[in-house]
Amino acid sequence: MAEMPEFVSIREVGPRDGLQNEEPIPTDAKVRLLDALSRTGVRRIEAVSFVHPKAIPQMADADEVWQRAAKVDGVRYSALVPNTRGAQRALAAGFTEIEVVVSASDTHNRRNVNRATDESLDDIAELIDLLHGAGARAEVIIATSFGCPYEGDIDPARVAAIVDRVVRDGADRVAFGDTTGMGTPRRVRDLLTAVRDRNAHIPLLLHFHNTRGTALANLLTALELGVTEFDASVGGLGGCPYAPGASGNLATEEAVHMLHDMGIDTGINLDALIEAAELAEHLT
């Protein structure tokens, strides 16, 4: 087995990616969950997304949630935005770490944001300039990186070409989304090989779903290939509202349990995380 890292960074995405695929819950409950997660020792949290309420009604109260949340020192909070208007709202709210999504699959991208992948990449180039001009960092998340519910397999070379473009346009980091859980260890290996052959130094983060029960196997494969940053969602909350069958993200507590058992630190208190997972279960 390849040498394992001493530390892995987990970004908790339950408050955003998790809750956006559940029935809308009250603002008070969202704030309680976000605050509980902030006390677990997790160092990164995706807190909200600034999207049009007609598109994602579960995030309609993003401004209020963020205003009321207790910001814990040492935790890096980020927000997801779909466009310039969302980016302006995120910047006005005080976020300095902002994510934007594009799909490797043209069909999924049209279902998600009503435009082709290339059109979204043109928009993202302008967004990166806007964010950098405001002193914020830009992360580009490439959805359907391991497969698409509409188009099937996605060629790793296509994903690598998207990475080429966003790196050239100034992205600070790149994340790969397994939008419907089509990822397998073989697909993880193929994708990372294709991307690193062309962009060896860009920071990478992987986001796995557990639709087919492969999330932990995929995480282990990525660890063996040197990846040390992952998304996970408390209680396995979430999916994707524009991808049929996209049930369940990798559960944070399962990932942390496995990593700690392997002697890999995450900085997260597993008992506190399990309490947050129990809170999430009762909220939804």
mmCIF file of C-alpha atoms in Angstrom:
data_model
loop_
_atom_site.group_PDB
_atom_site.id
_atom_site.type_symbol
_atom_site.label_atom_id
_atom_site.label_comp_id
_atom_site.label_asym_id
_atom_site.label_seq_id
_atom_site.Cartn_x
_atom_site.Cartn_y
_atom_site.Cartn_z
ATOM 1 C CA MET A 1 0.000 0.000 0.000
ATOM 2 C CA ALA A 2 1.161 3.531 -0.748
ATOM 3 C CA GLU A 3 2.333 5.689 2.140
ATOM 4 C CA MET A 4 -0.630 7.370 3.822
ATOM 5 C CA PRO A 5 -0.720 11.078 4.772
ATOM 6 C CA GLU A 6 -0.568 12.136 8.426
ATOM 7 C CA PHE A 7 -3.449 14.615 8.023
ATOM 8 C CA VAL A 8 -6.523 14.825 5.800
ATOM 9 C CA SER A 9 -8.650 17.945 5.411
ATOM 10 C CA ILE A 10 -12.401 17.354 5.388
ATOM 11 C CA ARG A 11 -14.737 20.069 4.153
ATOM 12 C CA GLU A 12 -18.150 19.600 5.756
ATOM 13 C CA VAL A 13 -20.813 20.286 3.098
ATOM 14 C CA GLY A 14 -23.967 19.247 4.980
ATOM 15 C CA PRO A 15 -25.283 22.770 5.579
ATOM 16 C CA ARG A 16 -25.263 23.504 1.849
ATOM 17 C CA ASP A 17 -24.957 20.443 -0.371
ATOM 18 C CA GLY A 18 -26.711 18.258 2.166
ATOM 19 C CA LEU A 19 -29.716 20.432 2.924
ATOM 20 C CA GLN A 20 -30.316 21.624 -0.629
ATOM 21 C CA ASN A 21 -31.544 18.162 -1.565
ATOM 22 C CA GLU A 22 -33.809 17.718 1.477
ATOM 23 C CA GLU A 23 -37.211 19.211 2.180
ATOM 24 C CA PRO A 24 -36.812 22.860 3.289
ATOM 25 C CA ILE A 25 -36.191 23.169 7.014
ATOM 26 C CA PRO A 26 -36.584 26.256 9.245
ATOM 27 C CA THR A 27 -33.819 28.829 9.418
ATOM 28 C CA ASP A 28 -33.359 28.201 13.155
ATOM 29 C CA ALA A 29 -32.637 24.540 12.470
ATOM 30 C CA LYS A 30 -30.076 25.370 9.784
ATOM 31 C CA VAL A 31 -28.270 27.712 12.144
ATOM 32 C CA ARG A 32 -28.231 25.066 14.904
ATOM 33 C CA LEU A 33 -26.728 22.512 12.543
ATOM 34 C CA LEU A 34 -24.107 24.912 11.222
ATOM 35 C CA ASP A 35 -23.132 25.956 14.742
ATOM 36 C CA ALA A 36 -22.956 22.341 15.949
ATOM 37 C CA LEU A 37 -20.640 21.453 13.070
ATOM 38 C CA SER A 38 -18.460 24.480 13.789
ATOM 39 C CA ARG A 39 -17.793 23.020 17.251
ATOM 40 C CA THR A 40 -16.622 19.593 16.021
ATOM 41 C CA GLY A 41 -13.101 20.658 15.118
ATOM 42 C CA VAL A 42 -13.746 20.536 11.376
ATOM 43 C CA ARG A 43 -11.624 23.202 9.716
ATOM 44 C CA ARG A 44 -13.665 23.859 6.583
ATOM 45 C CA ILE A 45 -17.438 24.184 6.153
ATOM 46 C CA GLU A 46 -19.474 24.921 3.053
ATOM 47 C CA ALA A 47 -22.087 27.048 4.778
ATOM 48 C CA VAL A 48 -24.624 28.234 2.190
ATOM 49 C CA SER A 49 -25.220 28.866 -1.489
ATOM 50 C CA PHE A 50 -26.412 32.129 -2.987
ATOM 51 C CA VAL A 51 -28.847 30.960 -5.653
ATOM 52 C CA HIS A 52 -32.213 32.168 -6.872
ATOM 53 C CA PRO A 53 -34.923 30.904 -4.482
ATOM 54 C CA LYS A 54 -37.001 29.623 -7.394
ATOM 55 C CA ALA A 55 -34.136 27.364 -8.427
ATOM 56 C CA ILE A 56 -33.201 26.063 -4.953
ATOM 57 C CA PRO A 57 -35.872 27.106 -2.425
ATOM 58 C CA GLN A 58 -33.980 25.276 0.338
ATOM 59 C CA MET A 59 -31.330 28.032 0.196
ATOM 60 C CA ALA A 60 -33.711 31.007 0.066
ATOM 61 C CA ASP A 61 -32.644 32.133 3.560
ATOM 62 C CA ALA A 62 -28.896 31.941 2.938
ATOM 63 C CA ASP A 63 -28.238 35.538 3.955
ATOM 64 C CA GLU A 64 -30.081 35.140 7.253
ATOM 65 C CA VAL A 65 -28.472 31.796 8.060
ATOM 66 C CA TRP A 66 -25.014 33.220 7.543
ATOM 67 C CA GLN A 67 -25.757 36.406 9.464
ATOM 68 C CA ARG A 68 -26.997 34.450 12.479
ATOM 69 C CA ALA A 69 -24.381 31.684 12.457
ATOM 70 C CA ALA A 70 -21.638 31.698 15.088
ATOM 71 C CA LYS A 71 -18.361 31.980 13.224
ATOM 72 C CA VAL A 72 -15.700 29.949 15.025
ATOM 73 C CA ASP A 73 -12.073 31.009 14.847
ATOM 74 C CA GLY A 74 -9.988 28.558 12.875
ATOM 75 C CA VAL A 75 -12.875 27.405 10.664
ATOM 76 C CA ARG A 76 -12.816 28.414 7.010
ATOM 77 C CA TYR A 77 -16.339 28.977 5.703
ATOM 78 C CA SER A 78 -17.187 28.961 2.013
ATOM 79 C CA ALA A 79 -20.219 29.621 -0.173
ATOM 80 C CA LEU A 80 -21.340 28.259 -3.521
ATOM 81 C CA VAL A 81 -22.517 30.640 -6.254
ATOM 82 C CA PRO A 82 -24.008 29.961 -9.706
ATOM 83 C CA ASN A 83 -23.350 33.308 -11.387
ATOM 84 C CA THR A 84 -22.230 36.917 -11.018
ATOM 85 C CA ARG A 85 -25.262 37.915 -8.963
ATOM 86 C CA GLY A 86 -24.608 35.059 -6.531
ATOM 87 C CA ALA A 87 -20.937 36.024 -6.308
ATOM 88 C CA GLN A 88 -21.845 39.622 -5.514
ATOM 89 C CA ARG A 89 -24.161 38.455 -2.729
ATOM 90 C CA ALA A 90 -21.483 36.158 -1.301
ATOM 91 C CA LEU A 91 -18.885 38.919 -1.322
ATOM 92 C CA ALA A 92 -21.323 41.351 0.288
ATOM 93 C CA ALA A 93 -21.957 38.782 3.026
ATOM 94 C CA GLY A 94 -18.231 38.673 3.752
ATOM 95 C CA PHE A 95 -17.162 35.369 2.189
ATOM 96 C CA THR A 96 -13.592 35.162 0.942
ATOM 97 C CA GLU A 97 -13.740 31.516 -0.215
ATOM 98 C CA ILE A 98 -16.253 31.010 -2.997
ATOM 99 C CA GLU A 99 -17.058 28.016 -5.188
ATOM 100 C CA VAL A 100 -18.622 27.864 -8.627
ATOM 101 C CA VAL A 101 -19.771 24.724 -10.443
ATOM 102 C CA VAL A 102 -19.518 23.572 -14.026
ATOM 103 C CA SER A 103 -20.475 20.119 -15.304
ATOM 104 C CA ALA A 104 -18.190 17.998 -17.431
ATOM 105 C CA SER A 105 -21.393 16.730 -19.039
ATOM 106 C CA ASP A 106 -23.021 19.223 -21.397
ATOM 107 C CA THR A 107 -26.469 17.750 -20.733
ATOM 108 C CA HIS A 108 -26.161 17.982 -16.966
ATOM 109 C CA ASN A 109 -24.809 21.511 -17.246
ATOM 110 C CA ARG A 110 -27.863 22.543 -19.280
ATOM 111 C CA ARG A 111 -30.175 20.943 -16.715
ATOM 112 C CA ASN A 112 -28.301 22.661 -13.900
ATOM 113 C CA VAL A 113 -27.730 26.197 -15.242
ATOM 114 C CA ASN A 114 -29.429 26.175 -18.660
ATOM 115 C CA ARG A 115 -26.296 26.607 -20.743
ATOM 116 C CA ALA A 116 -23.564 24.559 -22.397
ATOM 117 C CA THR A 117 -20.378 23.691 -20.544
ATOM 118 C CA ASP A 118 -18.280 26.005 -22.741
ATOM 119 C CA GLU A 119 -20.652 28.896 -22.042
ATOM 120 C CA SER A 120 -20.337 28.290 -18.311
ATOM 121 C CA LEU A 121 -16.561 28.244 -18.578
ATOM 122 C CA ASP A 122 -16.646 31.672 -20.249
ATOM 123 C CA ASP A 123 -18.796 32.958 -17.361
ATOM 124 C CA ILE A 124 -16.491 31.371 -14.785
ATOM 125 C CA ALA A 125 -13.464 33.158 -16.261
ATOM 126 C CA GLU A 126 -15.196 36.480 -15.585
ATOM 127 C CA LEU A 127 -16.287 35.319 -12.118
ATOM 128 C CA ILE A 128 -12.712 34.412 -11.186
ATOM 129 C CA ASP A 129 -11.589 37.915 -12.131
ATOM 130 C CA LEU A 130 -14.435 39.405 -10.072
ATOM 131 C CA LEU A 131 -13.574 37.302 -7.013
ATOM 132 C CA HIS A 132 -9.862 37.963 -7.210
ATOM 133 C CA GLY A 133 -10.533 41.666 -7.603
ATOM 134 C CA ALA A 134 -12.460 41.550 -4.320
ATOM 135 C CA GLY A 135 -9.712 39.627 -2.529
ATOM 136 C CA ALA A 136 -11.546 36.280 -2.553
ATOM 137 C CA ARG A 137 -10.338 32.852 -3.622
ATOM 138 C CA ALA A 138 -12.114 30.930 -6.388
ATOM 139 C CA GLU A 139 -12.644 27.174 -6.405
ATOM 140 C CA VAL A 140 -14.087 25.526 -9.512
ATOM 141 C CA ILE A 141 -16.070 22.344 -8.883
ATOM 142 C CA ILE A 142 -16.401 20.063 -11.895
ATOM 143 C CA ALA A 143 -19.622 18.087 -11.515
ATOM 144 C CA THR A 144 -20.248 14.718 -13.211
ATOM 145 C CA SER A 145 -16.481 14.154 -13.286
ATOM 146 C CA PHE A 146 -16.888 10.381 -12.936
ATOM 147 C CA GLY A 147 -20.038 9.887 -14.973
ATOM 148 C CA CYS A 148 -23.336 11.502 -15.919
ATOM 149 C CA PRO A 149 -26.921 10.254 -15.394
ATOM 150 C CA TYR A 150 -27.813 11.519 -18.889
ATOM 151 C CA GLU A 151 -24.668 10.869 -20.937
ATOM 152 C CA GLY A 152 -23.120 7.929 -19.111
ATOM 153 C CA ASP A 153 -19.331 7.651 -18.968
ATOM 154 C CA ILE A 154 -17.290 10.850 -19.048
ATOM 155 C CA ASP A 155 -13.867 10.732 -20.702
ATOM 156 C CA PRO A 156 -11.192 11.759 -18.159
ATOM 157 C CA ALA A 157 -9.525 13.703 -20.971
ATOM 158 C CA ARG A 158 -12.602 15.948 -21.153
ATOM 159 C CA VAL A 159 -12.373 16.667 -17.436
ATOM 160 C CA ALA A 160 -8.637 17.304 -17.748
ATOM 161 C CA ALA A 161 -9.305 19.794 -20.560
ATOM 162 C CA ILE A 162 -11.744 21.677 -18.312
ATOM 163 C CA VAL A 163 -9.064 21.769 -15.614
ATOM 164 C CA ASP A 164 -6.644 23.192 -18.204
ATOM 165 C CA ARG A 165 -9.105 25.982 -18.972
ATOM 166 C CA VAL A 166 -9.970 26.980 -15.397
ATOM 167 C CA VAL A 167 -6.339 26.856 -14.278
ATOM 168 C CA ARG A 168 -5.431 29.106 -17.195
ATOM 169 C CA ASP A 169 -8.230 31.452 -16.142
ATOM 170 C CA GLY A 170 -6.836 31.669 -12.605
ATOM 171 C CA ALA A 171 -8.775 29.164 -10.459
ATOM 172 C CA ASP A 172 -7.142 28.770 -7.056
ATOM 173 C CA ARG A 173 -8.178 25.137 -6.673
ATOM 174 C CA VAL A 174 -10.249 22.492 -8.455
ATOM 175 C CA ALA A 175 -12.728 19.976 -7.031
ATOM 176 C CA PHE A 176 -14.231 16.919 -8.728
ATOM 177 C CA GLY A 177 -17.823 15.926 -8.026
ATOM 178 C CA ASP A 178 -19.090 12.352 -8.277
ATOM 179 C CA THR A 179 -22.580 13.698 -8.848
ATOM 180 C CA THR A 180 -24.540 10.434 -8.889
ATOM 181 C CA GLY A 181 -22.104 8.041 -7.261
ATOM 182 C CA MET A 182 -20.817 6.516 -10.498
ATOM 183 C CA GLY A 183 -17.245 6.731 -9.245
ATOM 184 C CA THR A 184 -15.197 3.604 -8.650
ATOM 185 C CA PRO A 185 -11.541 3.186 -7.658
ATOM 186 C CA ARG A 186 -10.661 2.610 -11.318
ATOM 187 C CA ARG A 187 -12.401 5.828 -12.383
ATOM 188 C CA VAL A 188 -10.728 7.774 -9.582
ATOM 189 C CA ARG A 189 -7.324 6.518 -10.690
ATOM 190 C CA ASP A 190 -7.994 7.283 -14.366
ATOM 191 C CA LEU A 191 -9.216 10.787 -13.646
ATOM 192 C CA LEU A 192 -6.401 11.768 -11.298
ATOM 193 C CA THR A 193 -3.820 10.397 -13.710
ATOM 194 C CA ALA A 194 -5.264 12.410 -16.609
ATOM 195 C CA VAL A 195 -5.460 15.618 -14.596
ATOM 196 C CA ARG A 196 -2.031 15.393 -12.998
ATOM 197 C CA ASP A 197 -0.327 14.602 -16.274
ATOM 198 C CA ARG A 198 -1.259 18.144 -17.322
ATOM 199 C CA ASN A 199 -1.628 20.098 -14.066
ATOM 200 C CA ALA A 200 0.507 18.531 -11.397
ATOM 201 C CA HIS A 201 0.477 21.391 -8.903
ATOM 202 C CA ILE A 202 -3.104 22.679 -8.729
ATOM 203 C CA PRO A 203 -4.719 21.840 -5.350
ATOM 204 C CA LEU A 204 -7.350 19.105 -5.757
ATOM 205 C CA LEU A 205 -10.382 18.118 -3.695
ATOM 206 C CA LEU A 206 -12.696 15.143 -4.287
ATOM 207 C CA HIS A 207 -16.426 14.971 -3.566
ATOM 208 C CA PHE A 208 -17.905 11.462 -3.486
ATOM 209 C CA HIS A 209 -21.482 10.271 -3.298
ATOM 210 C CA ASN A 210 -22.320 6.874 -1.858
ATOM 211 C CA THR A 211 -25.159 5.896 -4.171
ATOM 212 C CA ARG A 212 -23.581 2.542 -4.999
ATOM 213 C CA GLY A 213 -21.635 2.105 -1.763
ATOM 214 C CA THR A 214 -18.237 2.968 -3.242
ATOM 215 C CA ALA A 215 -17.484 6.282 -1.499
ATOM 216 C CA LEU A 216 -15.036 4.965 1.110
ATOM 217 C CA ALA A 217 -13.285 2.765 -1.451
ATOM 218 C CA ASN A 218 -12.916 5.806 -3.687
ATOM 219 C CA LEU A 219 -11.569 7.871 -0.799
ATOM 220 C CA LEU A 220 -8.982 5.191 0.005
ATOM 221 C CA THR A 221 -7.885 5.063 -3.639
ATOM 222 C CA ALA A 222 -7.502 8.840 -3.740
ATOM 223 C CA LEU A 223 -5.474 8.726 -0.503
ATOM 224 C CA GLU A 224 -3.118 6.205 -2.081
ATOM 225 C CA LEU A 225 -2.695 8.637 -4.979
ATOM 226 C CA GLY A 226 -1.783 11.471 -2.633
ATOM 227 C CA VAL A 227 -5.055 13.413 -2.379
ATOM 228 C CA THR A 228 -5.590 14.870 1.096
ATOM 229 C CA GLU A 229 -8.704 17.048 0.682
ATOM 230 C CA PHE A 230 -12.251 15.717 0.549
ATOM 231 C CA ASP A 231 -15.850 16.814 0.910
ATOM 232 C CA ALA A 232 -18.234 14.932 3.173
ATOM 233 C CA SER A 233 -21.724 15.569 4.506
ATOM 234 C CA VAL A 234 -22.852 14.964 8.082
ATOM 235 C CA GLY A 235 -25.226 12.025 8.242
ATOM 236 C CA GLY A 236 -24.729 11.438 4.513
ATOM 237 C CA LEU A 237 -27.212 14.217 3.747
ATOM 238 C CA GLY A 238 -27.677 15.382 0.206
ATOM 239 C CA GLY A 239 -27.495 14.521 -3.432
ATOM 240 C CA CYS A 240 -28.148 16.691 -6.472
ATOM 241 C CA PRO A 241 -31.556 18.154 -7.447
ATOM 242 C CA TYR A 242 -30.632 18.019 -11.153
ATOM 243 C CA ALA A 243 -29.299 14.467 -11.251
ATOM 244 C CA PRO A 244 -31.748 11.552 -11.015
ATOM 245 C CA GLY A 245 -30.606 8.924 -8.515
ATOM 246 C CA ALA A 246 -28.067 11.158 -6.782
ATOM 247 C CA SER A 247 -28.762 9.908 -3.289
ATOM 248 C CA GLY A 248 -26.482 10.548 -0.382
ATOM 249 C CA ASN A 249 -23.071 12.121 -0.022
ATOM 250 C CA LEU A 250 -20.196 10.392 1.736
ATOM 251 C CA ALA A 251 -21.084 10.588 5.443
ATOM 252 C CA THR A 252 -18.550 12.702 7.335
ATOM 253 C CA GLU A 253 -18.649 10.521 10.427
ATOM 254 C CA GLU A 254 -17.929 7.385 8.379
ATOM 255 C CA ALA A 255 -14.989 9.030 6.626
ATOM 256 C CA VAL A 256 -13.568 10.375 9.889
ATOM 257 C CA HIS A 257 -13.967 7.010 11.642
ATOM 258 C CA MET A 258 -12.068 5.216 8.885
ATOM 259 C CA LEU A 259 -9.326 7.835 8.693
ATOM 260 C CA HIS A 260 -8.794 7.891 12.460
ATOM 261 C CA ASP A 261 -8.678 4.102 12.560
ATOM 262 C CA MET A 262 -5.927 4.288 9.930
ATOM 263 C CA GLY A 263 -3.960 6.667 12.145
ATOM 264 C CA ILE A 264 -4.731 9.696 9.941
ATOM 265 C CA ASP A 265 -5.636 12.892 11.772
ATOM 266 C CA THR A 266 -8.507 15.163 10.678
ATOM 267 C CA GLY A 267 -8.676 17.518 13.651
ATOM 268 C CA ILE A 268 -12.323 16.471 14.111
ATOM 269 C CA ASN A 269 -13.816 15.182 17.358
ATOM 270 C CA LEU A 270 -15.735 12.096 16.263
ATOM 271 C CA ASP A 271 -18.071 12.093 19.275
ATOM 272 C CA ALA A 272 -19.060 15.721 18.622
ATOM 273 C CA LEU A 273 -19.524 14.898 14.949
ATOM 274 C CA ILE A 274 -21.844 11.991 15.754
ATOM 275 C CA GLU A 275 -23.897 14.321 17.939
ATOM 276 C CA ALA A 276 -24.157 16.709 14.985
ATOM 277 C CA ALA A 277 -25.228 13.797 12.777
ATOM 278 C CA GLU A 278 -27.978 12.925 15.258
ATOM 279 C CA LEU A 279 -29.115 16.560 15.182
ATOM 280 C CA ALA A 280 -29.157 16.483 11.384
ATOM 281 C CA GLU A 281 -31.263 13.332 11.408
ATOM 282 C CA HIS A 282 -33.906 14.958 13.583
ATOM 283 C CA LEU A 283 -33.894 18.166 11.518
ATOM 284 C CA THR A 284 -34.662 16.361 8.296
#
